[in-house]
Coordinates of N, CA, C and O in Angstrom, one line a residue:
A576 N 92.7 137.2 95.2 CA 94.4 136.7 94.8 C 94.9 137.6 93.7 O 94.0 138.3 93.1
L577 N 96.0 138.3 93.8 CA 96.6 139.1 92.7 C 97.8 138.6 92.1 O 98.6 137.8 93.0
R578 N 97.8 138.7 90.7 CA 99.4 138.1 90.1 C 99.8 139.4 89.7 O 99.4 140.0 89.0
L579 N 101.0 139.9 90.1 CA 101.7 141.1 90.1 C 102.4 140.6 88.7 O 103.1 140.0 88.6
R580 N 102.4 141.7 87.7 CA 103.5 141.8 86.1 C 104.5 141.8 87.0 O 105.8 141.2 86.1
G581 N 104.9 142.6 87.8 CA 106.4 142.6 88.2 C 106.9 141.6 89.0 O 108.1 142.0 89.4
G582 N 106.2 140.7 89.3 CA 106.3 140.0 90.4 C 106.3 140.5 92.0 O 106.2 141.3 92.4
A583 N 107.9 140.0 92.7 CA 107.7 140.1 94.0 C 108.3 141.8 94.1 O 108.0 142.5 95.2
A584 N 109.1 142.2 92.8 CA 109.3 143.7 92.9 C 108.2 144.6 93.3 O 108.2 145.9 93.8
D585 N 106.9 144.4 93.2 CA 105.6 145.5 93.2 C 104.8 145.4 94.1 O 104.2 146.0 94.5
T586 N 105.4 144.0 95.3 CA 104.8 143.8 96.3 C 104.4 145.1 97.3 O 103.3 145.5 97.6
H587 N 105.6 145.9 97.4 CA 105.5 146.9 98.3 C 104.6 148.2 97.9 O 103.8 148.4 98.6
S588 N 104.5 148.6 96.7 CA 103.4 149.7 96.4 C 102.0 148.9 96.2 O 101.4 149.6 96.1
V589 N 102.1 147.7 95.8 CA 100.6 147.4 95.9 C 100.1 147.2 97.2 O 99.0 147.6 97.5
L590 N 100.9 146.6 98.3 CA 100.5 146.8 99.8 C 100.3 148.2 100.2 O 99.3 148.5 100.9
A591 N 101.4 149.1 99.5 CA 101.1 150.6 100.0 C 99.3 151.1 99.7 O 98.9 152.0 100.5
E592 N 99.2 150.6 98.3 CA 98.2 151.3 97.7 C 97.0 150.7 98.3 O 96.0 151.2 98.8
L593 N 96.9 149.3 98.6 CA 95.7 148.6 99.5 C 95.6 149.3 100.8 O 94.3 149.3 101.1
A594 N 96.9 149.4 101.7 CA 96.6 150.1 102.9 C 95.9 151.8 102.9 O 95.1 152.0 103.6
K595 N 96.1 152.2 101.7 CA 95.6 153.6 101.7 C 94.0 153.6 101.3 O 93.1 154.4 102.1
R596 N 93.8 152.8 100.6 CA 92.1 152.4 99.9 C 91.7 151.6 101.1 O 90.4 152.0 101.1
A597 N 92.2 150.9 102.3 CA 91.4 150.2 103.0 C 91.1 151.3 104.1 O 90.2 151.4 104.9
A598 N 91.6 152.5 104.5 CA 91.5 153.5 104.9 C 91.3 153.4 106.6 O 90.0 153.5 107.4
G599 N 92.0 152.7 107.2 CA 92.4 152.2 108.6 C 91.5 150.7 108.9 O 91.7 150.4 109.9
R600 N 90.8 150.2 107.8 CA 90.4 149.0 108.2 C 91.4 147.9 108.2 O 92.6 147.8 107.4
P601 N 91.0 146.9 108.5 CA 92.1 145.7 108.7 C 92.2 145.3 107.4 O 91.4 145.0 106.5
L602 N 93.2 145.0 107.3 CA 93.8 144.3 105.8 C 94.8 143.3 106.1 O 95.9 143.3 106.9
Q603 N 94.5 142.1 105.4 CA 95.6 141.0 105.2 C 96.4 140.4 104.3 O 95.1 140.6 102.9
S604 N 97.3 140.3 104.3 CA 98.1 139.8 102.7 C 99.0 138.8 103.1 O 99.8 138.8 104.2
F605 N 98.9 138.0 102.2 CA 100.5 136.9 102.1 C 100.6 136.6 100.9 O 99.5 136.2 100.1
A606 N 101.5 136.0 100.7 CA 102.1 135.5 99.2 C 101.5 134.1 99.5 O 101.9 133.1 100.1
L607 N 101.0 133.6 98.2 CA 100.6 132.7 98.0 C 101.8 131.4 97.8 O 101.7 130.3 98.0
R608 N 103.1 131.7 97.4 CA 104.2 131.0 97.2 C 104.4 130.5 98.7 O 104.7 129.0 98.9
D609 N 104.3 131.1 99.9 CA 104.4 130.5 101.3 C 103.4 129.6 101.3 O 103.8 128.5 102.3
Q610 N 102.4 129.8 101.0 CA 101.0 128.9 101.7 C 101.4 127.9 100.7 O 101.1 126.7 101.2
A611 N 101.5 128.0 99.5 CA 102.2 126.6 98.7 C 103.3 125.9 99.3 O 103.1 124.3 99.3
N612 N 104.4 126.4 99.7 CA 105.2 125.8 100.3 C 104.8 124.9 101.7 O 105.5 123.7 102.2
N613 N 103.9 125.5 102.5 CA 103.5 125.1 103.8 C 102.6 123.8 103.3 O 102.7 122.8 103.8
T614 N 101.4 124.0 102.3 CA 100.8 122.8 101.7 C 101.6 121.7 101.5 O 101.3 120.8 101.6
Q615 N 102.5 122.1 100.6 CA 103.3 121.1 99.9 C 104.3 120.3 101.1 O 104.1 118.8 101.3
R616 N 104.4 120.9 102.0 CA 105.5 120.3 103.3 C 104.2 119.3 104.2 O 104.6 118.1 104.4
S617 N 103.2 119.7 104.5 CA 102.4 119.0 105.1 C 101.4 117.8 103.9 O 101.3 117.0 104.8
I618 N 101.5 118.0 103.1 CA 100.8 116.6 102.0 C 102.2 115.7 102.0 O 101.8 114.5 101.7
H619 N 103.3 116.4 101.8 CA 104.8 115.4 101.7 C 104.5 114.3 102.3 O 105.0 112.7 101.8
L620 N 104.3 113.8 103.4 CA 104.3 112.9 104.3 C 103.2 112.0 104.2 O 103.5 110.7 104.0
Q621 N 101.8 112.6 103.9 CA 101.2 111.4 103.4 C 101.4 110.9 102.3 O 101.3 109.8 101.9
A622 N 102.2 111.7 101.2 CA 102.3 110.8 99.8 C 103.2 110.1 99.9 O 103.2 109.2 99.1
V623 N 104.4 110.3 100.8 CA 105.4 109.1 101.2 C 104.8 107.9 101.4 O 105.0 106.6 101.1
A624 N 104.0 107.7 102.1 CA 103.2 107.0 102.9 C 102.4 106.1 102.1 O 102.1 105.0 102.2
L625 N 101.9 106.8 101.4 CA 101.1 106.2 100.0 C 102.0 105.4 99.5 O 101.5 104.1 98.7
W626 N 103.3 105.9 99.1 CA 103.9 105.1 97.8 C 104.6 103.9 98.8 O 104.8 103.1 98.0
I627 N 104.7 104.2 99.8 CA 105.1 102.9 100.9 C 104.3 102.0 100.7 O 104.2 100.7 100.4
L628 N 102.7 102.2 100.9 CA 102.0 101.3 101.2 C 101.3 100.5 99.5 O 101.6 99.7 99.3
A629 N 102.0 101.5 98.5 CA 101.7 101.0 97.0 C 102.7 100.0 97.0 O 102.3 98.6 96.0
G630 N 104.0 100.3 97.2 CA 104.8 99.3 97.0 C 104.8 98.1 97.8 O 104.7 97.2 97.2
L631 N 104.3 98.0 99.1 CA 103.6 96.7 99.9 C 103.0 95.9 99.1 O 102.6 94.6 99.1
L632 N 101.9 97.2 98.6 CA 100.9 96.1 97.7 C 101.1 95.6 96.5 O 100.3 94.2 96.3
V633 N 102.2 96.1 96.1 CA 102.6 95.3 94.4 C 103.3 94.2 94.8 O 103.3 93.1 94.4
V634 N 104.3 94.1 96.0 CA 104.9 93.1 96.6 C 103.9 91.7 96.7 O 104.3 90.6 96.5
I635 N 103.1 92.3 97.4 CA 102.3 91.2 98.0 C 101.4 90.5 96.9 O 101.0 89.6 96.9
A636 N 100.8 91.4 95.9 CA 100.0 90.9 94.8 C 100.8 89.9 93.9 O 100.4 89.0 93.4
L637 N 102.3 90.8 93.9 CA 103.1 89.6 92.8 C 103.2 88.4 93.7 O 103.4 87.1 92.8
L638 N 103.5 88.4 94.8 CA 104.0 86.9 95.4 C 102.6 86.3 95.2 O 102.4 85.0 95.3
V639 N 101.2 86.8 95.6 CA 100.0 85.9 95.6 C 100.0 85.7 94.1 O 99.5 84.2 93.7
L640 N 100.1 86.4 93.2 CA 99.8 86.3 91.4 C 100.9 84.8 91.2 O 100.3 84.1 90.5
T641 N 102.3 84.7 91.7 CA 102.9 83.8 91.4 C 102.7 82.5 92.1 O 102.5 81.5 91.2
Q642 N 102.0 82.6 93.0 CA 101.6 81.2 93.8 C 100.3 80.8 93.1 O 100.6 79.4 92.6
L643 N 99.7 81.7 93.0 CA 98.3 81.5 91.8 C 98.6 80.5 90.5 O 98.2 79.6 90.0
F644 N 99.6 81.0 89.9 CA 100.1 80.9 88.5 C 100.7 79.6 88.9 O 100.5 78.6 87.8
A645 N 101.6 79.2 89.9 CA 102.1 78.0 90.0 C 101.4 76.7 90.3 O 101.4 75.9 89.5
R646 N 100.0 77.2 91.3 CA 99.1 76.1 91.2 C 98.7 75.8 90.0 O 97.9 74.7 89.8
Q647 N 98.0 76.8 89.4 CA 97.7 76.5 88.2 C 98.3 75.5 86.8 O 97.7 74.7 86.3
S648 N 99.6 76.0 87.4 CA 100.4 75.5 86.3 C 100.5 73.7 86.6 O 100.7 72.9 85.7
W649 N 100.4 73.7 88.0 CA 101.0 72.3 88.6 C 99.6 71.3 88.0 O 99.7 70.4 88.0
L650 N 98.4 72.1 88.1 CA 96.9 71.5 87.7 C 97.1 71.2 86.6 O 96.3 70.1 86.0
S651 N 97.8 71.7 85.4 CA 97.6 71.2 84.0 C 98.7 70.5 83.6 O 98.8 70.5 82.7
V652 N 99.6 70.0 84.6 CA 100.6 69.1 84.1 C 100.0 67.8 83.4 O 100.9 67.3 82.4
D653 N 99.1 67.3 83.7 CA 98.6 66.1 82.8 C 98.2 66.2 81.6 O 98.1 65.7 81.0
T654 N 97.6 67.9 81.6 CA 97.1 67.9 80.3 C 98.6 68.1 79.2 O 98.4 68.0 78.3
L655 N 99.4 68.8 79.8 CA 100.5 69.1 79.1 C 101.5 67.9 78.6 O 102.0 67.8 77.7
R656 N 101.2 66.7 80.0 CA 101.7 65.3 79.5 C 101.3 64.7 78.2 O 101.8 64.3 77.2
R657 N 100.0 65.1 78.0 CA 98.9 64.6 76.7 C 99.4 65.1 75.6 O 100.0 64.6 74.5
L658 N 99.7 66.7 75.9 CA 100.0 67.3 74.5 C 101.2 67.0 74.0 O 101.8 67.0 72.9
H659 N 102.1 66.7 75.1 CA 103.7 66.4 74.6 C 103.7 65.0 73.9 O 104.4 64.8 73.2
F660 N 102.7 64.3 74.7 CA 102.8 62.7 74.2 C 102.3 62.8 72.7 O 102.6 62.1 71.6
L661 N 101.4 63.9 72.4 CA 100.9 64.0 71.1 C 101.7 64.6 70.1 O 101.4 65.0 68.6
G662 N 103.0 65.3 70.4 CA 103.9 65.8 69.5 C 104.5 67.1 70.0 O 105.1 67.7 69.3
M663 N 103.8 67.7 71.0 CA 104.3 69.0 71.0 C 105.8 69.2 72.0 O 106.0 68.4 72.9
T664 N 106.7 70.2 71.5 CA 107.9 70.5 72.2 C 107.7 71.2 73.5 O 106.5 72.1 73.8
T665 N 109.0 71.2 74.3 CA 108.7 71.8 75.8 C 108.4 73.5 75.5 O 107.4 74.2 76.2
R666 N 108.8 73.9 74.2 CA 108.8 75.4 73.8 C 107.3 75.6 73.7 O 106.6 76.8 74.2
Q667 N 106.7 74.8 73.0 CA 105.1 74.9 72.5 C 104.1 74.6 73.6 O 103.1 75.2 73.8
L668 N 104.6 73.7 74.8 CA 103.9 73.6 75.8 C 104.1 75.0 76.6 O 102.7 75.3 77.4
L669 N 105.0 75.4 76.9 CA 105.2 76.6 77.2 C 104.5 78.0 77.0 O 103.8 78.3 77.6
Y670 N 104.5 78.0 75.8 CA 103.3 78.7 74.7 C 102.1 78.6 75.3 O 101.0 79.7 75.5
V671 N 101.5 77.4 75.3 CA 100.2 77.0 75.9 C 99.9 77.3 77.2 O 99.0 78.4 77.4
G672 N 100.7 77.7 77.8 CA 100.5 78.1 79.4 C 100.7 79.8 79.5 O 99.8 80.5 79.9
M673 N 101.5 80.1 78.6 CA 101.6 81.5 78.4 C 100.7 82.6 77.8 O 100.1 83.6 78.1
I674 N 99.6 81.8 77.0 CA 98.8 82.2 76.3 C 97.7 82.7 77.4 O 97.1 84.0 77.5
R675 N 97.3 81.9 78.4 CA 96.6 82.0 79.5 C 97.1 83.2 80.3 O 96.2 84.1 80.9
V676 N 98.1 83.0 80.5 CA 99.2 84.2 81.2 C 98.8 85.4 81.0 O 98.3 86.5 81.5
I677 N 99.1 85.4 79.4 CA 99.2 87.0 78.6 C 97.4 87.4 78.6 O 97.4 88.7 78.7
L678 N 96.8 86.5 78.5 CA 95.1 86.8 78.4 C 94.5 87.6 79.9 O 94.0 88.5 79.9
I679 N 95.2 86.8 80.5 CA 94.9 87.3 82.3 C 95.6 89.0 82.7 O 95.1 89.8 83.1
G680 N 96.6 88.9 82.1 CA 97.4 90.1 82.4 C 97.1 91.2 81.2 O 96.5 92.5 81.7
V681 N 96.5 90.9 80.1 CA 95.7 92.3 79.4 C 94.2 92.3 80.1 O 93.9 93.7 80.0
T682 N 93.8 91.8 80.7 CA 92.3 91.8 81.5 C 92.5 92.5 82.6 O 91.8 93.6 82.9
A683 N 93.6 92.1 83.1 CA 94.1 93.2 84.3 C 94.5 94.4 84.1 O 94.2 95.5 84.8
A684 N 95.2 94.5 83.0 CA 95.8 96.2 82.5 C 94.3 96.9 82.4 O 94.4 97.9 83.0
I685 N 93.4 96.2 80.9 CA 92.2 96.8 81.0 C 91.7 97.2 82.2 O 91.0 98.4 82.5
G686 N 91.5 96.4 82.9 CA 90.7 96.6 84.6 C 91.5 97.7 85.4 O 90.4 98.7 85.7
G687 N 92.8 97.4 85.4 CA 93.4 98.6 86.0 C 93.1 99.9 85.5 O 92.9 101.1 86.5
V688 N 93.1 100.2 84.2 CA 92.8 101.6 83.8 C 91.5 101.8 84.0 O 91.4 103.2 84.1
V689 N 90.7 101.0 83.8 CA 89.3 101.6 83.7 C 88.8 101.9 85.2 O 88.1 102.9 85.7
V690 N 89.7 101.1 86.1 CA 89.2 101.7 87.7 C 90.0 102.9 88.2 O 89.7 103.7 88.7
A691 N 91.2 103.3 87.3 CA 91.9 104.4 87.9 C 91.3 105.5 87.2 O 91.2 106.6 88.2
I692 N 90.7 105.1 86.1 CA 89.7 106.6 85.8 C 88.4 106.6 86.5 O 88.2 107.7 86.7
A693 N 88.0 105.6 86.7 CA 86.7 105.6 87.5 C 86.7 106.2 88.8 O 85.6 107.0 89.4
I694 N 87.9 105.8 89.8 CA 88.1 106.5 91.3 C 88.9 107.9 91.0 O 89.0 108.4 92.2
S695 N 89.1 108.2 89.5 CA 89.9 109.5 89.9 C 89.1 111.0 90.6 O 89.4 111.8 91.1
P696 N 87.9 110.9 90.2 CA 87.2 112.1 91.0 C 87.2 111.7 92.6 O 87.0 113.0 93.2
L697 N 87.8 110.6 93.0 CA 87.5 110.5 94.6 C 88.9 111.0 95.4 O 89.0 111.1 96.5
L698 N 90.0 111.3 94.3 CA 91.2 111.6 95.0 C 91.4 112.7 94.2 O 91.3 113.2 93.5
P699 N 92.4 113.6 95.0 CA 93.2 113.1 96.0 C 92.3 113.3 97.6 O 91.3 113.7 97.4
I700 N 92.9 112.8 98.6 CA 92.0 112.9 99.9 C 92.7 114.1 100.7 O 93.9 114.4 100.6
G701 N 92.2 114.2 101.6 CA 92.9 115.1 102.9 C 92.9 116.6 102.2 O 92.3 117.1 101.6
L702 N 94.5 117.2 103.1 CA 94.4 118.5 102.4 C 94.8 118.4 101.1 O 94.6 119.7 100.3
A703 N 95.4 117.6 100.5 CA 95.4 117.8 99.1 C 94.6 117.8 98.2 O 94.5 118.3 97.2
R704 N 93.2 117.5 98.8 CA 92.1 117.5 98.0 C 91.6 119.1 98.1 O 91.1 119.6 97.1
I705 N 91.9 119.7 99.0 CA 91.6 121.2 99.1 C 92.6 121.9 98.2 O 92.2 122.8 97.3
A706 N 93.7 121.7 98.2 CA 94.7 122.1 97.5 C 94.5 121.7 96.2 O 95.3 122.6 95.0
E707 N 93.8 120.8 95.6 CA 93.8 120.4 94.0 C 93.3 121.5 93.6 O 91.8 121.8 93.4
P708 N 94.0 122.0 92.3 CA 93.3 123.3 91.5 C 92.3 122.7 90.6 O 91.4 123.6 90.0
D709 N 92.2 121.3 90.1 CA 91.2 121.2 88.8 C 90.6 119.6 89.6 O 91.1 118.4 88.9
P710 N 89.7 119.3 90.7 CA 89.1 118.5 91.0 C 88.3 117.8 89.6 O 87.9 118.5 88.8
G711 N 87.8 116.3 89.9 CA 87.0 115.7 89.0 C 87.6 114.4 88.2 O 88.8 114.3 88.5
V712 N 87.3 113.8 87.3 CA 87.7 112.8 86.3 C 89.0 113.7 85.6 O 89.1 114.4 85.0
S713 N 89.9 113.0 86.2 CA 91.2 113.2 85.3 C 92.1 112.0 84.9 O 92.4 111.0 85.5
T714 N 92.5 112.0 83.7 CA 93.5 111.2 83.0 C 94.9 111.4 82.1 O 94.6 112.5 81.8
D715 N 95.8 110.9 82.7 CA 97.1 111.3 82.0 C 97.2 110.0 81.6 O 97.5 108.9 82.0
A716 N 97.3 110.0 79.8 CA 97.3 109.2 79.2 C 98.6 108.2 79.2 O 98.6 106.9 79.1
W717 N 99.8 109.0 79.3 CA 100.8 108.3 79.6 C 101.2 107.5 80.8 O 101.6 106.4 80.8
A718 N 100.6 107.9 81.7 CA 100.9 107.5 83.0 C 99.9 106.3 83.2 O 100.2 105.1 83.3
L719 N 98.5 106.0 82.6 CA 97.8 105.0 82.2 C 98.3 103.8 81.5 O 98.3 102.8 81.6
F720 N 98.9 104.2 80.0 CA 99.9 103.6 79.5 C 100.8 102.6 80.3 O 100.8 101.4 80.2
M721 N 101.8 103.5 80.7 CA 102.6 102.8 81.7 C 102.3 101.8 82.6 O 102.8 101.2 82.5
G722 N 101.4 102.5 83.4 CA 100.7 101.4 84.5 C 100.3 100.0 83.6 O 100.3 98.9 84.4
A723 N 99.5 100.1 82.6 CA 99.0 98.9 82.0 C 100.1 98.2 81.4 O 99.9 96.6 81.6
V724 N 101.0 99.1 81.0 CA 102.0 98.1 80.4 C 103.1 97.2 81.9 O 103.3 96.1 81.5
G725 N 103.1 97.9 82.8 CA 103.9 97.6 84.1 C 103.0 96.3 84.3 O 103.5 95.3 84.7
I726 N 101.6 96.5 84.4 CA 100.6 95.2 84.8 C 101.0 94.3 84.0 O 101.2 93.2 84.4
L727 N 101.1 94.2 82.7 CA 101.0 93.2 81.7 C 102.4 92.6 81.9 O 102.5 91.3 81.7
C728 N 103.4 93.5 82.4 CA 104.9 92.7 82.2 C 105.0 91.8 83.8 O 105.5 90.9 83.5
A729 N 104.2 92.4 84.4 CA 104.4 92.0 85.9 C 103.9 90.3 86.0 O 104.1 89.6 86.4
V730 N 102.7 90.4 85.4 CA 102.1 89.2 85.2 C 102.2 88.3 84.6 O 102.8 87.1 84.6
T731 N 103.0 88.9 83.1 CA 103.8 87.9 82.2 C 104.8 87.3 83.0 O 105.3 86.3 83.0
I732 N 106.0 88.4 83.9 CA 106.7 87.3 84.5 C 106.4 86.6 85.6 O 107.2 85.2 85.8
C733 N 105.1 86.7 86.7 CA 104.9 85.9 87.4 C 104.5 84.5 86.8 O 104.6 83.7 87.6
G734 N 103.8 84.7 85.6 CA 103.5 83.7 85.1 C 104.4 82.6 84.5 O 104.4 81.6 84.1
A735 N 105.4 83.5 83.8 CA 106.7 82.5 83.0 C 106.9 81.5 83.8 O 107.5 80.7 83.1
L736 N 107.6 81.3 85.2 CA 108.8 80.6 85.4 C 107.6 79.1 86.0 O 108.3 78.2 85.7
P737 N 106.6 79.5 86.8 CA 105.7 78.3 86.7 C 105.2 77.6 85.5 O 105.2 76.5 85.4
N738 N 105.0 78.4 84.6 CA 104.9 77.3 83.1 C 105.5 76.9 82.8 O 105.8 75.8 82.1
W739 N 107.1 77.3 82.8 CA 107.9 76.7 82.4 C 108.6 75.6 83.1 O 108.7 74.4 82.6
W740 N 108.4 75.6 84.5 CA 108.7 74.5 85.3 C 107.8 73.5 85.0 O 107.7 72.2 84.7
A741 N 106.1 73.8 84.7 CA 105.3 72.6 84.4 C 105.3 71.7 82.7 O 105.2 71.0 82.8
A742 N 105.6 72.6 82.4 CA 106.3 72.1 80.6 C 107.2 71.4 80.8 O 107.6 70.2 79.9
R743 N 108.4 71.8 81.6 CA 109.6 70.9 81.8 C 109.2 69.5 82.7 O 109.9 68.3 82.4
G744 N 108.4 69.7 83.7 CA 108.1 69.0 84.2 C 107.2 67.6 83.7 O 107.3 66.6 83.3
A745 N 106.4 68.2 82.6 CA 105.6 67.1 81.8 C 106.4 66.8 80.7 O 106.5 65.7 80.2
V746 N 107.4 67.3 80.3 CA 108.5 66.7 79.3 C 109.3 65.6 79.9 O 109.4 64.3 79.4
Q747 N 109.9 65.8 81.0 CA 110.8 64.9 81.7 C 109.8 63.6 82.3 O 110.3 62.4 82.6
A748 N 108.5 64.0 82.6 CA 107.7 62.7 83.3 C 107.3 61.8 82.0 O 107.4 60.6 82.2
Q749 N 107.5 62.3 81.0 CA 107.2 61.1 79.7 C 108.4 60.6 79.2 O 108.5 59.2 79.0
A750 N 109.8 61.0 79.8 CA 111.2 60.3 79.4 C 111.2 59.1 80.2 O 110.8 59.0 81.0

């Protein structure tokens, strides 16, 4: 592989010199830019499919997580009624449920970051793995941080509504 100082303008003179030095032997040359474009085109469909799969998995995970939090909140209504009877307000009852949700979210975010770093040597797959210039463990601190924040926010949002319903239901049942 050659990188020319003058760029594409030096291509013809370099090819002429190589042909002269080859002395009739076969000579192959091609621009890496063309190869990169072909590789990018062939990987694009796989990347789009992975983004669609990731989106579907996120939607499924959020639906399952919301259902799990709703069940857990429903099971804790009796405890919340007792706490309300002891003097806790609806807001305080909501905070009790949200503490559990936030702890689950922090654990999930830390687990997600650890798993992402752990599987980074196994990715990418297929043709993208061959084209990867620097395989091995790879960490992008900003992407990992944003992923962790996204997980924490998603878990908190999924748990907020069921916990609010449970806190409200416990207070209304006392009335």
